[in-house]
PDB file of C-alpha atoms in Angstrom:
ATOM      1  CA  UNK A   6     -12.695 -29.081-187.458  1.00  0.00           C
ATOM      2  CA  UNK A   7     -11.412 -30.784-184.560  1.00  0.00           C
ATOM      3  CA  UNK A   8      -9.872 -33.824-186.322  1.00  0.00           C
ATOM      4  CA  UNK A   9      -7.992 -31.206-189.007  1.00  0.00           C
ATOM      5  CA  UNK A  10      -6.305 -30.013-185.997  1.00  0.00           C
ATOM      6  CA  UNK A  11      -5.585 -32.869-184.545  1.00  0.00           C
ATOM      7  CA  UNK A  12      -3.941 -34.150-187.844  1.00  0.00           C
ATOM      8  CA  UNK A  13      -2.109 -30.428-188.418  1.00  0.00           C
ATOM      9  CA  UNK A  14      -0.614 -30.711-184.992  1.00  0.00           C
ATOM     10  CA  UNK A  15       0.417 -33.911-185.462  1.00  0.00           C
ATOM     11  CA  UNK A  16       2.224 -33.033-189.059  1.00  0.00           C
ATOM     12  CA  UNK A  17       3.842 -30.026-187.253  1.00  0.00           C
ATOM     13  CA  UNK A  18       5.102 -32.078-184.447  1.00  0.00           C
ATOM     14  CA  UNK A  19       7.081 -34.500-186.749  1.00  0.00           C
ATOM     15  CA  UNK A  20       9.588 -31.966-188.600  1.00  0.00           C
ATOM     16  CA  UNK A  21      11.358 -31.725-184.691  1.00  0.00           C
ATOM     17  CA  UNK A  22      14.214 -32.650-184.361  1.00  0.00           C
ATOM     18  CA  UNK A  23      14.890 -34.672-181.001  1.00  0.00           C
ATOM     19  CA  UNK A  24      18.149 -36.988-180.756  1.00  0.00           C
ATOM     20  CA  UNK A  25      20.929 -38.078-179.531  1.00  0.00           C
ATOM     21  CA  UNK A  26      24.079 -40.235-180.209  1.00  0.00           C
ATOM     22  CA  UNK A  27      26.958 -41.665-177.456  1.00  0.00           C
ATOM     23  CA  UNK A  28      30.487 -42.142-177.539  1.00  0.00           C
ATOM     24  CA  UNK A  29      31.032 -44.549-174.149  1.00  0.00           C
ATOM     25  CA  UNK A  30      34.642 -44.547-173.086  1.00  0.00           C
ATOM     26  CA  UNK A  31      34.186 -47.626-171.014  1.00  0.00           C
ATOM     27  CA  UNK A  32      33.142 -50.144-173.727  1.00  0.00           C
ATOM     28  CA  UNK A  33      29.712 -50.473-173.802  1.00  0.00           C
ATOM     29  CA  UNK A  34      28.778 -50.311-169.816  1.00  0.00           C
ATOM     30  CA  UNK A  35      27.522 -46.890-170.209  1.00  0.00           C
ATOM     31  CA  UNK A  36      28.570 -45.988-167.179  1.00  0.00           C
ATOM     32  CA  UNK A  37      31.315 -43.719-168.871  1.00  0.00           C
ATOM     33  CA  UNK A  38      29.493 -42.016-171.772  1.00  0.00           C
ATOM     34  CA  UNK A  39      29.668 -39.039-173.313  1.00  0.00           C
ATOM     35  CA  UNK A  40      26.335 -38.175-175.278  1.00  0.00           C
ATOM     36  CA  UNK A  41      25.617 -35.527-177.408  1.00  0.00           C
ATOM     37  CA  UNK A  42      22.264 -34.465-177.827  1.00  0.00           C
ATOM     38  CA  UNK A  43      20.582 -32.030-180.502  1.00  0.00           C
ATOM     39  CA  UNK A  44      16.713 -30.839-180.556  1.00  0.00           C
ATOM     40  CA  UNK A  45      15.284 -28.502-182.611  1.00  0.00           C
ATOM     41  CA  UNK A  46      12.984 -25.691-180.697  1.00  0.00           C
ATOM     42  CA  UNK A  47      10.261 -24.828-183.461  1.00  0.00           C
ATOM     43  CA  UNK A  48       9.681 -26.892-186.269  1.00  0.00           C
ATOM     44  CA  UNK A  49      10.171 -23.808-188.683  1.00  0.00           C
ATOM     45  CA  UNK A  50      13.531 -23.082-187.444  1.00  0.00           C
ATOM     46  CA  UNK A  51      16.468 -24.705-188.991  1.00  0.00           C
ATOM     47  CA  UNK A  52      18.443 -24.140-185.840  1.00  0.00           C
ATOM     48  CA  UNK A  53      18.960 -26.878-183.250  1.00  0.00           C
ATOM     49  CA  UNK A  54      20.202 -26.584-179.588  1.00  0.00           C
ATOM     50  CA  UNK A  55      23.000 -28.693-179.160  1.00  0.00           C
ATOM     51  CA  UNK A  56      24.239 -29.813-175.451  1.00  0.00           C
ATOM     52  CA  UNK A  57      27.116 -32.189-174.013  1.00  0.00           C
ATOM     53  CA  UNK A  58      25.694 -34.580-171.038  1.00  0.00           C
ATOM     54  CA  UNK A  59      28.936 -36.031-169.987  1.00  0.00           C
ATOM     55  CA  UNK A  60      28.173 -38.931-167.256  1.00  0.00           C
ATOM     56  CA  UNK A  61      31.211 -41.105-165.451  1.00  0.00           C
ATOM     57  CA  UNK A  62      28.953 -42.961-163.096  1.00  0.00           C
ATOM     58  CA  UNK A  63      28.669 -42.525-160.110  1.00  0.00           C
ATOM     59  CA  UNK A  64      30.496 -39.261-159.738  1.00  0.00           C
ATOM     60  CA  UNK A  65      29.750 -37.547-162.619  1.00  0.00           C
ATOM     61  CA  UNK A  66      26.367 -36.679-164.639  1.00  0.00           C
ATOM     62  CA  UNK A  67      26.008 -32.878-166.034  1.00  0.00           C
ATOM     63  CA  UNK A  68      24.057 -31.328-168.681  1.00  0.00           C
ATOM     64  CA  UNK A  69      26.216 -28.968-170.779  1.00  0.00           C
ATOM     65  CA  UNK A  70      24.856 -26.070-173.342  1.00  0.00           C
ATOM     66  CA  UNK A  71      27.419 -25.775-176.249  1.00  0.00           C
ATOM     67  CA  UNK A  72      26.123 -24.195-179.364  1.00  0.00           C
ATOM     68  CA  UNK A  73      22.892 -23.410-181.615  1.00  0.00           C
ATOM     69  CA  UNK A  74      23.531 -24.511-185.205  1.00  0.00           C
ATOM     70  CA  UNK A  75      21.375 -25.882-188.087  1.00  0.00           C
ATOM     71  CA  UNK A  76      19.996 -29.373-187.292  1.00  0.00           C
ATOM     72  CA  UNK A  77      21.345 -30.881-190.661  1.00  0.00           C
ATOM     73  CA  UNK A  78      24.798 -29.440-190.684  1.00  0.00           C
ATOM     74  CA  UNK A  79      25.493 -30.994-186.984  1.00  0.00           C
ATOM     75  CA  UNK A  80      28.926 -32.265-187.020  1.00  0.00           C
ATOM     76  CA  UNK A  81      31.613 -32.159-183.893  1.00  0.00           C
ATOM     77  CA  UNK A  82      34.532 -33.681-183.594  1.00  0.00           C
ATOM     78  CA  UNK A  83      35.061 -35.519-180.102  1.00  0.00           C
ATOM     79  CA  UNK A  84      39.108 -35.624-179.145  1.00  0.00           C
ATOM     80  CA  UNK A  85      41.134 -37.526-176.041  1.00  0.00           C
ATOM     81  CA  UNK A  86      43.199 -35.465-174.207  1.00  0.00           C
ATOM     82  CA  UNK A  87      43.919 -38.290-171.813  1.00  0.00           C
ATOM     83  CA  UNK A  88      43.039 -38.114-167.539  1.00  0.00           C
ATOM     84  CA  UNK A  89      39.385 -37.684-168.586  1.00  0.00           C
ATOM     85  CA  UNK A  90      39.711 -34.670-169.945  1.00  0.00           C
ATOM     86  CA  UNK A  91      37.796 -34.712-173.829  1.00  0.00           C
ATOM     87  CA  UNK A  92      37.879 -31.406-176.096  1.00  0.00           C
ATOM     88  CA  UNK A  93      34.757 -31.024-178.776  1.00  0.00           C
ATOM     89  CA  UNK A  94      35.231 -29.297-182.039  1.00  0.00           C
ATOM     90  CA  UNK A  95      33.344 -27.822-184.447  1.00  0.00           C
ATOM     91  CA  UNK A  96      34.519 -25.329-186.946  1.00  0.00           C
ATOM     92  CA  UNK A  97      36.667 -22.511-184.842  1.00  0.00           C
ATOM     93  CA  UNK A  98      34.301 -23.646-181.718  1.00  0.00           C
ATOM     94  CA  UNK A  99      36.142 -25.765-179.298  1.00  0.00           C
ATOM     95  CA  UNK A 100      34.818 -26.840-175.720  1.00  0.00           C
ATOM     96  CA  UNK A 101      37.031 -28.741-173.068  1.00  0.00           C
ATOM     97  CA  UNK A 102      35.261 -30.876-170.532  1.00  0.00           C
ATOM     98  CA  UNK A 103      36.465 -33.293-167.975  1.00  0.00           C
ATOM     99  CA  UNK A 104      34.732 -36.462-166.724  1.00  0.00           C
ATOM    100  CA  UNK A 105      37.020 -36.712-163.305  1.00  0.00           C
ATOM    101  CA  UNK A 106      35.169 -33.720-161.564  1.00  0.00           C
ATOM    102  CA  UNK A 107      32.694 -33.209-164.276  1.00  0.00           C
ATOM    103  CA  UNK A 108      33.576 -29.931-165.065  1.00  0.00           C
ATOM    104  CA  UNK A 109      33.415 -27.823-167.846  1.00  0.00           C
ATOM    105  CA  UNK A 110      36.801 -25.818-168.670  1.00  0.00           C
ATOM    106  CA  UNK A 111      35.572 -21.692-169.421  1.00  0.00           C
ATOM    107  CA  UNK A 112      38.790 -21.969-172.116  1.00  0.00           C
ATOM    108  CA  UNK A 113      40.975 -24.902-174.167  1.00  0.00           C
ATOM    109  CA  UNK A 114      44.045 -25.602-172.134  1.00  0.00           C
ATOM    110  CA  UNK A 115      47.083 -27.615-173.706  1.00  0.00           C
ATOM    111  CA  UNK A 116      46.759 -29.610-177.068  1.00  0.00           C
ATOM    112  CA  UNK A 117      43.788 -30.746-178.795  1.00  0.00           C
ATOM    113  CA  UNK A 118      44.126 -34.672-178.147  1.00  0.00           C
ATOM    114  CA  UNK A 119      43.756 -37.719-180.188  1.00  0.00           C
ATOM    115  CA  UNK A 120      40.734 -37.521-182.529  1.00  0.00           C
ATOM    116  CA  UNK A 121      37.798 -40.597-180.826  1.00  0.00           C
ATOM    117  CA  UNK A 122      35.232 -39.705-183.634  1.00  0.00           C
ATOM    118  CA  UNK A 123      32.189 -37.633-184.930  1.00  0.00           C
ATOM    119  CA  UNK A 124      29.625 -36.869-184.177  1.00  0.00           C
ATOM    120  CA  UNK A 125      27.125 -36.327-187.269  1.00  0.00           C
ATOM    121  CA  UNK A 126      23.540 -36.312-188.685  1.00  0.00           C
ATOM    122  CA  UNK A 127      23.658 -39.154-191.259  1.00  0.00           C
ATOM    123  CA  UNK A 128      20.369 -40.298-193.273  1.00  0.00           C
ATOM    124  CA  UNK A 129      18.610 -37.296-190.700  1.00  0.00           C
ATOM    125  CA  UNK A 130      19.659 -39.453-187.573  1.00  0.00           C
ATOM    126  CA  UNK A 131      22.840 -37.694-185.407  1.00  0.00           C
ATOM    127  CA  UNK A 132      24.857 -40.451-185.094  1.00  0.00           C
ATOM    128  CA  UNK A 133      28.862 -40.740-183.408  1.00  0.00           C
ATOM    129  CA  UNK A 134      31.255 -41.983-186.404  1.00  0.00           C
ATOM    130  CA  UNK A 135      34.427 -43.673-184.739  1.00  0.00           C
ATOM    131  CA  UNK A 136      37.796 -42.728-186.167  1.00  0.00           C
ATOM    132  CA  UNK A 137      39.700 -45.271-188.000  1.00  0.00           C
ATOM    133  CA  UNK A 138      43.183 -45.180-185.993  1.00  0.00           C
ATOM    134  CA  UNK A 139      46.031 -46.927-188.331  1.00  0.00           C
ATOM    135  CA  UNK A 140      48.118 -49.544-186.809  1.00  0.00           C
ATOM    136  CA  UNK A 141      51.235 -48.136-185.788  1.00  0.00           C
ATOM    137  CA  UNK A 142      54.384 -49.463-188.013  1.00  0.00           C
TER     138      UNK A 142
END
C-alpha cells in the first residue's frame, strides 16, 4: 500500500506547474532582470499564479503578485517606457513597474513604451520571446 502511494503522490506532483523565464536589461549580468514567474497551486486547477520579481541589483529586488490565469494560455507582453520604468500587458490587464525605486505604480501613467518581448509558455515551458525591432530606414 505504501509504495502505491508513494508512486500516486509522485504522479500528482508532476502535472505542477513551477517556472520561470527572464528578460535582463543589462545583457546577460543579471544584475538587471526582470523575471516572470508562473506556478500552478493544485495540480487539478488549470489556473496558475503569476508574479513579477523585478531585481536592479543592489537597490532593487521585489516580489510582485499580478494575475491568476490558466497555466497554458500564459502570455504578457513586456514594454520599455524608458528611466526604468517597464509596463506588462496582457489582454486589457496592464501593470507599470519601475526598477529605479522598485516600485510598483497602483495605475498606467503616460504611453505604453516600446514592445522588449513576450513572455509565453512554448512546448509547456514559459519562456521570454524577444521582439524583432526592424532597422530603421
Amino acid at each position: 500500500m505504501r509504495k502505491i502511494l508513494i508512486v500516486l503522490t509522485s504522479l500528482l506532483l508532476t502535472a505542477c506547474v513551477d517556472d520561470s523565464a527572464s528578460y535582463y536589461a543589462d545583457g546577460s549580468t543579471g544584475n538587471h532582470a526582470l523575471t516572470l514567474h508562473r506556478a500552478q497551486k493544485h495540480f487539478w486547477s488549470s489556473d496558475s499564479k503569476v508574479e513579477l520579481i523585478m531585481q536592479r541589483l543592489p537597490d532593487c529586488l521585489r516580489r510582485v503578485e499580478l494575475t491568476e490565469m490558466p497555466a497554458d494560455e500564459v502570455e504578457i507582453e513586456l514594454l520599455s517606457n524608458g528611466d526604468n520604468v517597464w509596463t506588462l500587458r496582457a489582454g486589457k490587464e496592464q501593470w507599470q513597474v519601475e526598477t529605479q525605486t522598485c516600485t510598483q505604480y497602483p495605475d498606467v501613467k503616460g504611453s505604453e513604451g516600446e514592445l522588449i518581448g513576450v513572455f509565453r509558455v512554448e512546448d509547456k515551458k514559459l519562456v521570454f520571446e524577444a521582439a524583432v525591432l526592424e532597422p530603421a530606414k
